[in-house]
Tab-separated table of C-alpha atoms in Angstrom:
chain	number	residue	atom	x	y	z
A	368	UNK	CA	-37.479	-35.590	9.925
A	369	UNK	CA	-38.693	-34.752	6.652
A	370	UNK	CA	-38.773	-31.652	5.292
A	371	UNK	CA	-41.660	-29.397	3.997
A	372	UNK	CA	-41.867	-29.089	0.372
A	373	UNK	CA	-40.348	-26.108	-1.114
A	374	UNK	CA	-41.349	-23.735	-4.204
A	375	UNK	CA	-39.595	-25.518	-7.426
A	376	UNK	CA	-38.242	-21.717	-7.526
A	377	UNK	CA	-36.077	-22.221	-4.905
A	378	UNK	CA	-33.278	-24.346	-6.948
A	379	UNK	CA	-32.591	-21.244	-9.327
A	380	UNK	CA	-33.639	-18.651	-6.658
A	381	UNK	CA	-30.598	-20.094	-4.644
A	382	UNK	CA	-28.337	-19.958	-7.850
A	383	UNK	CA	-28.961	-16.978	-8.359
A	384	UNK	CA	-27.933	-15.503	-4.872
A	385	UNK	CA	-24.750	-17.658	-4.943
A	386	UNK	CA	-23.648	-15.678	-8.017
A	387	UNK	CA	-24.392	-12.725	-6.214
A	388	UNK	CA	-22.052	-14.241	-3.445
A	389	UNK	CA	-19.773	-14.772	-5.841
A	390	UNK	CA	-19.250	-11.251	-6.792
A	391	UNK	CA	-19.903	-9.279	-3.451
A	392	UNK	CA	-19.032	-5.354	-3.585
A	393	UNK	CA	-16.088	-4.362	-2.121
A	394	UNK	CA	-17.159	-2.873	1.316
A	395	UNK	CA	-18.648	-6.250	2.038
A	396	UNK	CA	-15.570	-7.769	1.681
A	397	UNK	CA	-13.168	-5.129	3.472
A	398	UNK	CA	-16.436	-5.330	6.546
A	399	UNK	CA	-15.549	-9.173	6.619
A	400	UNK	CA	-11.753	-9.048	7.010
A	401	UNK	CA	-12.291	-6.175	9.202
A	402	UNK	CA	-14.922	-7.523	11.743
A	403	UNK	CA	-13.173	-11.376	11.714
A	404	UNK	CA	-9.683	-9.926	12.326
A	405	UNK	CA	-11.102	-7.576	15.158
A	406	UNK	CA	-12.209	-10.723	17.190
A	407	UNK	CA	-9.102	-12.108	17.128
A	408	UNK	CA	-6.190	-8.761	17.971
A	409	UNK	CA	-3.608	-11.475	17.734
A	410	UNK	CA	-3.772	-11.631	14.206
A	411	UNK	CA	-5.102	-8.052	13.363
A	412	UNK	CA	-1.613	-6.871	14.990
A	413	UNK	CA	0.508	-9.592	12.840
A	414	UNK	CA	0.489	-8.175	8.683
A	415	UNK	CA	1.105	-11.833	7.143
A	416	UNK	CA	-1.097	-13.803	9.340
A	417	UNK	CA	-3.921	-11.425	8.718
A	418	UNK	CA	-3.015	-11.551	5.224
A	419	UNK	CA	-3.132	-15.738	5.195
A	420	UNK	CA	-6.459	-15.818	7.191
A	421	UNK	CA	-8.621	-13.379	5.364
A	422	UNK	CA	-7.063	-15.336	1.930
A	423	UNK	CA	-8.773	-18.387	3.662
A	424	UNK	CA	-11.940	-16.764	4.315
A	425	UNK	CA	-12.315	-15.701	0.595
A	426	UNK	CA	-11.391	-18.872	-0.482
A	427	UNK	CA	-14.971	-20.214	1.783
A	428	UNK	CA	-16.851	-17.859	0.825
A	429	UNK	CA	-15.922	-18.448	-3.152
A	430	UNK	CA	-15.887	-22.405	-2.298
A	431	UNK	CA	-19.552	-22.339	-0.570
A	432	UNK	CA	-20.688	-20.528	-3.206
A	433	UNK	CA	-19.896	-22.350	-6.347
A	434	UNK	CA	-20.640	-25.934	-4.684
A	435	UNK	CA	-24.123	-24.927	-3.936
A	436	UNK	CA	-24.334	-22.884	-7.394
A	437	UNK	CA	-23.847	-26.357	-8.815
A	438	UNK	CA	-26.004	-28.096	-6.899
A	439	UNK	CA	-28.569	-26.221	-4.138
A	440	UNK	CA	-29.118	-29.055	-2.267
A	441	UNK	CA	-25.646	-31.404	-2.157
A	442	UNK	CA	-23.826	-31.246	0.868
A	443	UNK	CA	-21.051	-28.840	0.515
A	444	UNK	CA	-17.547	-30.281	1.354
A	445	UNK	CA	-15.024	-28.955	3.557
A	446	UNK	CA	-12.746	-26.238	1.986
A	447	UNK	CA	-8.779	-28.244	2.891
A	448	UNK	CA	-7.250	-26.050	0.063
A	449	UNK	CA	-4.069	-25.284	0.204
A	450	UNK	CA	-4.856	-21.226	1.566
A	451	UNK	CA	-6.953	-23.186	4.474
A	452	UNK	CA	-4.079	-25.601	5.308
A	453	UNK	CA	-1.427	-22.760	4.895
A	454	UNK	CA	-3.294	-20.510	7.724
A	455	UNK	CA	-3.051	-23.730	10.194
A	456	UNK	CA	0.572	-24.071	9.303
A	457	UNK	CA	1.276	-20.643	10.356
A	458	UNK	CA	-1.562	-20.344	13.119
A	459	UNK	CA	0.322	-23.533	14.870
A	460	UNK	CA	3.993	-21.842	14.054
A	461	UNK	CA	2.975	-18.694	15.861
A	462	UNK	CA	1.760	-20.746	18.793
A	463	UNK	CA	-1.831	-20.529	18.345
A	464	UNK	CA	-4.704	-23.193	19.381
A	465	UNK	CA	-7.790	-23.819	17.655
A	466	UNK	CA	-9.535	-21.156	19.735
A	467	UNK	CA	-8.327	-18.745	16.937
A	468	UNK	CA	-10.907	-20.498	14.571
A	469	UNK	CA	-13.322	-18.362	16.070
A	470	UNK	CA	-12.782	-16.037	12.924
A	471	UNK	CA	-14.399	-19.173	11.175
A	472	UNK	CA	-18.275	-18.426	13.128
A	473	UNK	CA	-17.648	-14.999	13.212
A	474	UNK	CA	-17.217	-14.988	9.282
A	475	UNK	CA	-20.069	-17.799	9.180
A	476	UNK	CA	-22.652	-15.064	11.095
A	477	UNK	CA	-21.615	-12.309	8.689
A	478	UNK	CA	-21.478	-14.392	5.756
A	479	UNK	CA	-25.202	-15.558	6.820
A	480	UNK	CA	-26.257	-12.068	6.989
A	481	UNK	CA	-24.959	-10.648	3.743
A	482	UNK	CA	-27.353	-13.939	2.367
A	483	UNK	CA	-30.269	-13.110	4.200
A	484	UNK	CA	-30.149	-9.660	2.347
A	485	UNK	CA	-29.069	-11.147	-0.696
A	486	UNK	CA	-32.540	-13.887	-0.246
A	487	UNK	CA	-34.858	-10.281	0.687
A	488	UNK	CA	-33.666	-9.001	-2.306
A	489	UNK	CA	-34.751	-11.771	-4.876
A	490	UNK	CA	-38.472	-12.642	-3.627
A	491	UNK	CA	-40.776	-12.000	-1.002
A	492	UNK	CA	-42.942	-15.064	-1.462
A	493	UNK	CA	-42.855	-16.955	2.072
A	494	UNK	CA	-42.822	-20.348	0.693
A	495	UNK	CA	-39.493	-19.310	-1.844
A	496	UNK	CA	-38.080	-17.157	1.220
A	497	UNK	CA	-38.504	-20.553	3.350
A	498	UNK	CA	-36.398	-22.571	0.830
A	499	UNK	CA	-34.105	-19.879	-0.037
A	500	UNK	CA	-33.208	-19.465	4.071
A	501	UNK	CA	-33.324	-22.821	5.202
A	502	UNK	CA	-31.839	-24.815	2.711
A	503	UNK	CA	-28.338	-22.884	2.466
A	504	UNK	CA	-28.544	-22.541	6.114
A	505	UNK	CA	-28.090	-25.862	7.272
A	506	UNK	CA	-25.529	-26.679	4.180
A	507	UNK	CA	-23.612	-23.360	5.662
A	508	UNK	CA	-23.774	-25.052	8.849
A	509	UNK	CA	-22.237	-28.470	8.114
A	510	UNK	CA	-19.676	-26.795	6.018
A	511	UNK	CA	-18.127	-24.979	8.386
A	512	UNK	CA	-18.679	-27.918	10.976
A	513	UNK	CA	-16.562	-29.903	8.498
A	514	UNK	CA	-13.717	-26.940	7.296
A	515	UNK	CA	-12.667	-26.887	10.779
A	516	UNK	CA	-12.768	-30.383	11.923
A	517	UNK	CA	-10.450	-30.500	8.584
A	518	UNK	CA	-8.715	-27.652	9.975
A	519	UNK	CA	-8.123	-29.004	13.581
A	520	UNK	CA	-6.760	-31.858	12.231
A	521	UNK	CA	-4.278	-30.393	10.147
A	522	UNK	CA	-3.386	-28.598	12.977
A	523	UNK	CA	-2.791	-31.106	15.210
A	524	UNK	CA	-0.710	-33.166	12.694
A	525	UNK	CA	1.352	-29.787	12.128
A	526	UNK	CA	1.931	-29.552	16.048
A	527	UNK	CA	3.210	-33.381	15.984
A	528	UNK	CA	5.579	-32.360	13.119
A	529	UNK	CA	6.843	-29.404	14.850
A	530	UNK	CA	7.293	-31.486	18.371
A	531	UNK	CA	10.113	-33.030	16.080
A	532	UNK	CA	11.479	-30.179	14.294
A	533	UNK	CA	14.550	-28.768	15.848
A	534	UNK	CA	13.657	-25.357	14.247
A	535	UNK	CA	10.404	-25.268	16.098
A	536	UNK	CA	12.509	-25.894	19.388
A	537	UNK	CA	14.422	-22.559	18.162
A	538	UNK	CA	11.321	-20.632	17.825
A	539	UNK	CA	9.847	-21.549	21.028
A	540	UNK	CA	12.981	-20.506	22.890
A	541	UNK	CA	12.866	-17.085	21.213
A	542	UNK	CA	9.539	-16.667	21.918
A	543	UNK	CA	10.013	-17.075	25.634
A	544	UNK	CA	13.115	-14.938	25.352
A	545	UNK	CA	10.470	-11.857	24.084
A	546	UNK	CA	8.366	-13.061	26.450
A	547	UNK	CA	10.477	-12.465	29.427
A	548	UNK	CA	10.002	-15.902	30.854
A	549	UNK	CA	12.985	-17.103	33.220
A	550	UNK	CA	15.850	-19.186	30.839
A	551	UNK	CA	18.839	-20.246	31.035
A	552	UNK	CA	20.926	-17.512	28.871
A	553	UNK	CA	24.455	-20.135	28.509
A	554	UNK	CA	21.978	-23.486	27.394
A	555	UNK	CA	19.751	-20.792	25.550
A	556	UNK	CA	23.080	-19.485	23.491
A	557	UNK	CA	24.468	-23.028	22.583
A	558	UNK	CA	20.635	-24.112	21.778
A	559	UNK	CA	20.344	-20.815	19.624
A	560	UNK	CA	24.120	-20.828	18.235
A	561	UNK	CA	23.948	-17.200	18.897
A	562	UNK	CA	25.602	-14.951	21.856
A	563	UNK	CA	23.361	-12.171	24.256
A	564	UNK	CA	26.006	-10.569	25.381
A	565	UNK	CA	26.769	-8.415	21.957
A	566	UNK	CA	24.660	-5.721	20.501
A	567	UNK	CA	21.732	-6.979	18.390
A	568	UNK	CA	19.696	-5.435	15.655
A	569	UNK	CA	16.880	-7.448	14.637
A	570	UNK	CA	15.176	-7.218	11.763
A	571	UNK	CA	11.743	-8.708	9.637
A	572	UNK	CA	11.903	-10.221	6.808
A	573	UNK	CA	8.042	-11.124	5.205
A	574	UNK	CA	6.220	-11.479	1.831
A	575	UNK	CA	3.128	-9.713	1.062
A	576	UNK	CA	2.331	-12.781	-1.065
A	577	UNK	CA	2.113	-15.893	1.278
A	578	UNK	CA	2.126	-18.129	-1.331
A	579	UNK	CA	5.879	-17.042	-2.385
A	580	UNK	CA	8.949	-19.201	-1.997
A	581	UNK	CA	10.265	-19.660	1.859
A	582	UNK	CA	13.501	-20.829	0.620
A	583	UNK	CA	13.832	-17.641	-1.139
A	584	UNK	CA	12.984	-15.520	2.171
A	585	UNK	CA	15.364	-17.441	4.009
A	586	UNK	CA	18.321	-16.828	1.724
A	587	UNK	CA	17.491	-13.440	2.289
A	588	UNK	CA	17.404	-13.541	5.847
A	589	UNK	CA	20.860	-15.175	5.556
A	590	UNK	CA	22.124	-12.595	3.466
A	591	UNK	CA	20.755	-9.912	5.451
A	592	UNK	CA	23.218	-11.063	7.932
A	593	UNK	CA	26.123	-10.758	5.909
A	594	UNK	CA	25.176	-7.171	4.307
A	595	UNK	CA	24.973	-6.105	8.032
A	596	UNK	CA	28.340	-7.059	8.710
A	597	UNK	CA	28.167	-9.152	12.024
A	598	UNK	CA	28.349	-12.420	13.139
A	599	UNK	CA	25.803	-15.682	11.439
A	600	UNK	CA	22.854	-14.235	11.978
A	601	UNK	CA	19.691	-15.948	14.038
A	602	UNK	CA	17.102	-16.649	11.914
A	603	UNK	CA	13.983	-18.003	12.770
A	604	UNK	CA	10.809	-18.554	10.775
A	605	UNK	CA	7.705	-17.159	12.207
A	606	UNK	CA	5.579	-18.145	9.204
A	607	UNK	CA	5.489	-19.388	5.789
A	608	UNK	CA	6.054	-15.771	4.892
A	609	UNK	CA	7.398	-14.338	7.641
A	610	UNK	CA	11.406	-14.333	9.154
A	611	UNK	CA	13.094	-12.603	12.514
A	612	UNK	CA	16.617	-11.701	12.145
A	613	UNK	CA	18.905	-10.903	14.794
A	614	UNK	CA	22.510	-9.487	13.680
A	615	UNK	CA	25.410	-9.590	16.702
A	616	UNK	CA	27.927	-6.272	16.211
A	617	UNK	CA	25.859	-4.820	13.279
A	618	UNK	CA	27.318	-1.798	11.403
A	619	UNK	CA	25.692	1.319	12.572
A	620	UNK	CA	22.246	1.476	10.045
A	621	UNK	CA	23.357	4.707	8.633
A	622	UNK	CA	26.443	2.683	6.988
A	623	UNK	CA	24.065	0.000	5.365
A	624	UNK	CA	24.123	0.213	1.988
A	625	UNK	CA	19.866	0.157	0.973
A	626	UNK	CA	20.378	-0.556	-1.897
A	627	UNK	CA	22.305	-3.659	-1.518
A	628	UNK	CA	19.250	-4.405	0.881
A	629	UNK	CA	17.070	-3.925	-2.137
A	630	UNK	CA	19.866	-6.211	-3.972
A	631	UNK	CA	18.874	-8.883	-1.835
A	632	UNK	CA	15.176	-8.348	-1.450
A	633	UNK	CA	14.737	-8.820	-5.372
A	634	UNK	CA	15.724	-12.192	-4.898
A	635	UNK	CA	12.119	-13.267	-2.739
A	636	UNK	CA	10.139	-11.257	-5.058
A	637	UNK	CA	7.468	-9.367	-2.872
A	638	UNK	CA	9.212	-8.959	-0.012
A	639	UNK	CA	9.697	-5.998	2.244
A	640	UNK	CA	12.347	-5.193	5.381
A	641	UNK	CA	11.627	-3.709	8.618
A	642	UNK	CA	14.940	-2.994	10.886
A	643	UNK	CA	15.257	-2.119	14.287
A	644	UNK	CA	17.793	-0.236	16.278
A	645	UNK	CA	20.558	-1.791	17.793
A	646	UNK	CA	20.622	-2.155	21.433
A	647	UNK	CA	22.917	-4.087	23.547
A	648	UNK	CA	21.851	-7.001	26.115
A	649	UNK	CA	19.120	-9.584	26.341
A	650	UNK	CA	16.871	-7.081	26.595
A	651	UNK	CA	18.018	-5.047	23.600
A	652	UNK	CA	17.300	-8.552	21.839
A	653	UNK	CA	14.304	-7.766	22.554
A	654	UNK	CA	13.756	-4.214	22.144
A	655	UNK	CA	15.465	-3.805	18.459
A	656	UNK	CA	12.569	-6.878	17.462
A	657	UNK	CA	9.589	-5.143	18.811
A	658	UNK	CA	10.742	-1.685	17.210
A	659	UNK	CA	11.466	-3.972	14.025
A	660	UNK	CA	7.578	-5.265	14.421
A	661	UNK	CA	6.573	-1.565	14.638
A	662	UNK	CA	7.805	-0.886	11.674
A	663	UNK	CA	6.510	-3.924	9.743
A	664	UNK	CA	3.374	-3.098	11.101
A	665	UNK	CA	3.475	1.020	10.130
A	666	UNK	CA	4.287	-0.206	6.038
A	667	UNK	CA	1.303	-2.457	6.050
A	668	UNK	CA	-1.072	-0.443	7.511
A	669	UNK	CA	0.015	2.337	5.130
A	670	UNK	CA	0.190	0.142	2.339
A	671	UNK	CA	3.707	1.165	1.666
A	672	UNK	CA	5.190	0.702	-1.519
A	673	UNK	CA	8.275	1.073	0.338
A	674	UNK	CA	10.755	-1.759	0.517
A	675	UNK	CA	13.471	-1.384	3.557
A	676	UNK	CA	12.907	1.091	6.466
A	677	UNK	CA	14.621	1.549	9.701
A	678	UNK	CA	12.538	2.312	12.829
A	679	UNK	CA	15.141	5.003	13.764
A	680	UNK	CA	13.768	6.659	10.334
A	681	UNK	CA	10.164	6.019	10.704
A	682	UNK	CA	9.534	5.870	14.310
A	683	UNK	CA	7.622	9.537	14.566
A	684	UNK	CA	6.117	8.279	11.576
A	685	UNK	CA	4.717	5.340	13.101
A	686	UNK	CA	3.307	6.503	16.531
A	687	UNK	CA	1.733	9.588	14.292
A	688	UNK	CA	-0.236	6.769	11.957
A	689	UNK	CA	-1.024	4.318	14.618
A	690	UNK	CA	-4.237	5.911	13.841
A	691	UNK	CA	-5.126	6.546	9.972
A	692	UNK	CA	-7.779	8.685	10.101
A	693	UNK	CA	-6.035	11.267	12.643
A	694	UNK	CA	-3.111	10.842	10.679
A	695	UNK	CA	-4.484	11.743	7.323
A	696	UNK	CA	-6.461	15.011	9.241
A	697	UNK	CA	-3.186	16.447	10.811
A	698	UNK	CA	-1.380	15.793	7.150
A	699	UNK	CA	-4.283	17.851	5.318
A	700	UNK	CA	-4.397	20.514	8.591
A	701	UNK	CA	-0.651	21.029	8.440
A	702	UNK	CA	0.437	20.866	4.040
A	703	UNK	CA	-3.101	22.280	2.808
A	704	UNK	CA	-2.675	22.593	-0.798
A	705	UNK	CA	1.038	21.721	-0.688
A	706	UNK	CA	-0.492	17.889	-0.438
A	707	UNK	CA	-0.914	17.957	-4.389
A	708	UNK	CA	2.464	19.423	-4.958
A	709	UNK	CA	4.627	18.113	-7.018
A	710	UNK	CA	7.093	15.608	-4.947
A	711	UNK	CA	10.337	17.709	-6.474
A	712	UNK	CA	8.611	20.775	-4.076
A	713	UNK	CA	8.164	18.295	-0.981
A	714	UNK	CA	11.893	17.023	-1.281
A	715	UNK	CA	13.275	20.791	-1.517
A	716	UNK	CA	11.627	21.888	1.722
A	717	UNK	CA	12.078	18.560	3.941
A	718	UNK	CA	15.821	19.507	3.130
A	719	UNK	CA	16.004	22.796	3.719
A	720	UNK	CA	14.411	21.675	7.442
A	721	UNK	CA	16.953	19.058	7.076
A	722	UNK	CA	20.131	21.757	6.521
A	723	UNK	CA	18.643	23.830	9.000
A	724	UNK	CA	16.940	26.257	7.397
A	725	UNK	CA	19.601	27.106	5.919
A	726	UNK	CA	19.355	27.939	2.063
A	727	UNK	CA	22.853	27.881	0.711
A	728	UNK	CA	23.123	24.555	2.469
A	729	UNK	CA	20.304	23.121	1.442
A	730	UNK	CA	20.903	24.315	-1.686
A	731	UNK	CA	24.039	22.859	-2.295
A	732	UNK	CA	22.670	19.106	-1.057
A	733	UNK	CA	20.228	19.082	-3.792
A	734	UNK	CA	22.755	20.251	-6.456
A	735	UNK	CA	20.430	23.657	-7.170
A	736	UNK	CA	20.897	26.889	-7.571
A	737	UNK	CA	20.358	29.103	-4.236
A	738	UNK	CA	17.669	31.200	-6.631
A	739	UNK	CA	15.896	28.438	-7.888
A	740	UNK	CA	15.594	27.043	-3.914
A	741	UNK	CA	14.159	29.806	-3.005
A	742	UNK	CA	12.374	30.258	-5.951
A	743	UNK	CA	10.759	26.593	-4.486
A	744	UNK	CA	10.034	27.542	-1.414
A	745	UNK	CA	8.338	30.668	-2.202
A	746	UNK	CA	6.005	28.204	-4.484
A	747	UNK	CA	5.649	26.236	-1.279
A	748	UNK	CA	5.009	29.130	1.217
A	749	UNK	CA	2.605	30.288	-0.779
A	750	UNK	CA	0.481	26.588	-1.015
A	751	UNK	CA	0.776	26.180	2.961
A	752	UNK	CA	-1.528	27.095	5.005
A	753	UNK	CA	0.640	28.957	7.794
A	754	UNK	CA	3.924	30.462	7.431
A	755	UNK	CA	6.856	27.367	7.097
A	756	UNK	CA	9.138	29.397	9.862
A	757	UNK	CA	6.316	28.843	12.238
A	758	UNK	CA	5.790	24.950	11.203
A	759	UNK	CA	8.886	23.148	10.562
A	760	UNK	CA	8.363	20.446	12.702
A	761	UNK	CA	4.949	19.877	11.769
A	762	UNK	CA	5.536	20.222	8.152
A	763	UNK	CA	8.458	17.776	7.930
A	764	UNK	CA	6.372	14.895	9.834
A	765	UNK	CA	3.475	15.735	7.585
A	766	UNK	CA	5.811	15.335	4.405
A	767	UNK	CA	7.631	12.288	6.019
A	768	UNK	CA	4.417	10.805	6.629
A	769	UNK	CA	3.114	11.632	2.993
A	770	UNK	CA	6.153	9.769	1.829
A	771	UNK	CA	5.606	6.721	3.942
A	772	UNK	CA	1.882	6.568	2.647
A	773	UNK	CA	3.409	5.501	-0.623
A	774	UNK	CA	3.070	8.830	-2.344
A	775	UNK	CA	6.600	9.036	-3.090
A	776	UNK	CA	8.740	6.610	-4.584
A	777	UNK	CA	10.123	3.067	-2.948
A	778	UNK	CA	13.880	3.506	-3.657
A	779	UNK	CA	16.115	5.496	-2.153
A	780	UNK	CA	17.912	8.308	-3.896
A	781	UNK	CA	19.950	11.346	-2.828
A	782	UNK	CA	16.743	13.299	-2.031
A	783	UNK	CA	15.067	11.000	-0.947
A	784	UNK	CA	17.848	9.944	2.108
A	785	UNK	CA	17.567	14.439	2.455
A	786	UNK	CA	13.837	13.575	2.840
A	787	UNK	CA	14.708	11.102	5.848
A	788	UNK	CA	17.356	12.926	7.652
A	789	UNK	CA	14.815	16.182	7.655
A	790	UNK	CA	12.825	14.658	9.960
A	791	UNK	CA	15.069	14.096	12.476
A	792	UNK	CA	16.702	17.862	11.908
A	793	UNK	CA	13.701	18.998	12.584
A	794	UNK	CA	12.790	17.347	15.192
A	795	UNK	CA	15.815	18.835	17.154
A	796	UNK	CA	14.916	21.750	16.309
A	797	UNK	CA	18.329	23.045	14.825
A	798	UNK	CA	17.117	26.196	12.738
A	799	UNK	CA	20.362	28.648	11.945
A	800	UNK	CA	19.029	31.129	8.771
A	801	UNK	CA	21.007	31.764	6.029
C-alpha cells in the first residue's frame, strides 16, 4: 500500500523530537522504570535484575532515537547490545520465560506516549502531525518486533547452554530447595557438595554495576566463606551480578570482623553484602537466605551507601522502610529538628539508649566526658520534639533508620557499632538511670 505524501517538514520535525528523546527529563525516566518494573513484581522485588532491565530499556530508548535521528525513515534495527543480551542472560539464570518481555510493550506504550507529546509540542499542522505520528510509529513497531525476536533467541540459546552447565543444575536444585518442593536431601547434599544438617547463614553477594567482573564477585563469595569461619561455602550464581552464599557452622555475626568483610568487598569494586542469621536445618537454609534477601532489598531501596549489614542489625529497620514515604514521615514526626543535627549528636544519644540510659556508661563507651554527654543530650532534648525519656524506642529506630538512609557514613567505627547495638537496647527496653 502506498503511503500518502507527507509535509517535506516532517524529516527535520522528526529529528527534532528524537533529540528531545534523547534528552528526556528525569521524572520521565524514573515514570518508565517505575511503571515497566511494576508489571513485572518479579523483577521490581530483585535489586540487580531491575537494575539490568531498566539499563536495557535506556539503551532502546537512546538506540531508537539516534537511528531515526539519522535517518527518519530507515528501518531501525534491533537493539542486541550487550545491556540487551546481559538482561536475557540473567532473566534465563533466574528461571524466567519470555513472558517477562512484557516490560518491552509496556515501555513501547509509554515510550509512544512521551512522543505523541513530544509531536503536540512541535506543530499543529495535520498534514506534519500525520508524518510526525505515523512514520515513527510503525518504525517503533518493527523495532521492538525485532529487539525481542533478537532477544528470544538469545534466550533460548542461553537455556541450551545452561541445560549443559553443571552450575545451572546447582542453581536449579537450590531453587527448589527455597521453594519447598519435595527432594531428596542425601542426592541433594552430594549434588550440592554441601551438608543440611549444620547451621547455615546465608548471605548475598551483588554489584550495583552489572557490567563489573563475575570472577571478581565470586572470589568474594569464596572468601566470604573463609572470613566466616565454616566449612567451603555453597555458592551459587543467581546473575551476572548477583551470588547466594551459604556458610555451614558460621561464627556467631557479632565475631565477624566487618572490616575484613570490607577487605574483601574492595576486591569486586561496587559490591555490597547482605547477611542473614544463622538458623539450623533445611529450613534454616532457607530462612537465613530470605532474611539475607530482605536485607539486600532494604540497602537498595534506601540507596545505601552502606557496604555489609546483618539482618539481625537492620531487621526493624527494614519492616519500618518497606514503605518510604511512611518511613520518612515517622523519622521527621519522631527527630523534628534533631534530623539536621550534626551525626556526632545522633551517635551520643543512640548510645546512651544503647547503655541504658545510663550516662556514666554511655559516657565512658564514647571516650567523653560525663559533662560534655550531657552537655549533648541537653543540645538534643532541646531539638526533639517530645521529651527523649518518653521516646527511646522511637528515637533510636528513627536514628537507626536515618543511618541506613545513607546519612551517616558506610564504615564501621566504634560509634558507629554503639549506633547498631542501640537499637536493639532499646528495643528491650532496658532503661536503668544513672
Amino acid at each position: 500500500m502506498s503511503r500518502r505524501p507527507t509535509s517535506p517538514r516532517v524529516p527535520e520535525l522528526i529529528r527534532s523530537a528524537a533529540r528531545m528523546a534523547l534528552h528526556p527529563p528525569p521524572e520521565w525516566i524514573e515514570e518508565f522504570d517505575r511503571i515497566t518494573l511494576r508489571a513485572c513484581p518479579e523483577l521490581a522485588r530483585d535489586p540487580v535484575l531491575a537494575k539490568v532491565v531498566t539499563r536495557a530499556n535506556r539503551s532502546n530508548l537512546a538506540h531508537f532515537a539516534s537511528a531515526i535521528l539519522r535517518d527518519p525513515d530507515a528501518p531501525v534495527p534491533a537493539n542486541l547490545s550487550p545491556e540487551t543480551l546481559s538482561m536475557a542472560r540473567d532473566l534465563v539464570r533466574r528461571g524466567m520465560d519470555a513472558s517477562a518481555l512484557e516490560v518491552y510493550r509496556i515501555g513501547h506504550n509509554l515510550a509512544w506516549r512521551r512522543w505523541t507529546e513530544i509531536a503536540f509540542q512541535l506543530t499543529s499542522q495535520p498534514e506534519e502531525l500525520q508524518g510526525l505520528l505515523d512514520i515513527p510509529f510503525r518504525r517503533a513497531n518493527e523495532f521492538v518486533d525485532a529487539t525481542l525476536a533478537g532477544i528470544a533467541d538469545q534466550m533460548h540459546a542461553q537455556y541450551a547452554e545452561l541445560a549443559r552447565d553443571i552450575h545451572a543444575e546447582r542453581s536449579q536444585i537450590v531453587a527448589q530447595i527455597l521453594d519447598e518442593a519435595p527432594i531428596d536431601q542425601d542426592r541433594a547434599q552430594t549434588q550440592l557438595d554441601y551438608s543440611f544438617d549444620r547451621s547455615h547463614t546465608a548471605a548475598v553477594i551483588w554489584c550495583r554495576d552489572p557490567a563489573n567482573d563475575p570472577n571478581a564477585l565470586a572470589a568474594a563469595a569464596e572468601a566470604f566463606g573463609r572470613v566466616a569461619g565454616g566449612r567451603r561455602p555453597l555458592n551459587i550464581s543467581a546473575g551476572a551480578a548477583t551470588r547466594w552464599v551459604w556458610v555451614n557452622d558460621a561464627v556467631d555475626s557479632n565475631d565477624l570482623d566487618v572490616e575484613q568483610l570490607h577487605d574483601i568487598l574492595d576486591g569486586a569494586p561496587g559490591s555490597q553484602l547482605a547477611i542473614g542469621t544463622s538458623a539450623a536445618g533445611i529450613e534454616g537454609f532457607r530462612r537465613s537466605h530470605m532474611e539475607a534477601l530482605a536485607t539486600q532489598r532494604m540497602l537498595a531501596r534506601l540507596r545505601s551507601p552502606h557496604r555489609v549489614a546483618f539482618f539481625a542489625e537492620v531487621q526493624m529497620i527494614a519492616l519500618l522502610t518497606e514503605n518510604t514515604d511512611g518511613a520518612d514521615d515517622f523519622i521527621k514526626a519522631t527527630l523534628g529538628d534533631f534530623e539536621k543535627a550534626n551525626p556526632i549528636l545522633h551517635t551520643t544519644v543512640l548510645t546512651y539508649i544503647n547503655a541504658g540510659c545510663n550516662a556514666s556508661r554511655a559516657a565512658k563507651l564514647l571516650h567523653a566526658h560525663r559533662n560534655t554527654l550531657l552537655h549533648r543530650l541537653d543540645s538534643a532534648q532541646r531539638l526533639l520534639p517530645r521529651p527523649l525519656n518518653e521516646t527511646t524506642v522511637e528515637v533510636a529506630v528513627a536514628i537507626q533508620a536515618l543511618r541506613w538512609r545513607g546519612e551517616q557514613g558506610s564504615r564501621s567505627t566504634p560509634a558507629h557499632k554503639a549506633m547498631s547495638n542501640g537499637g536493639r537496647v532499646a528495643a528491650s527496653g532496658q532503661q536503668s538511670r544513672g
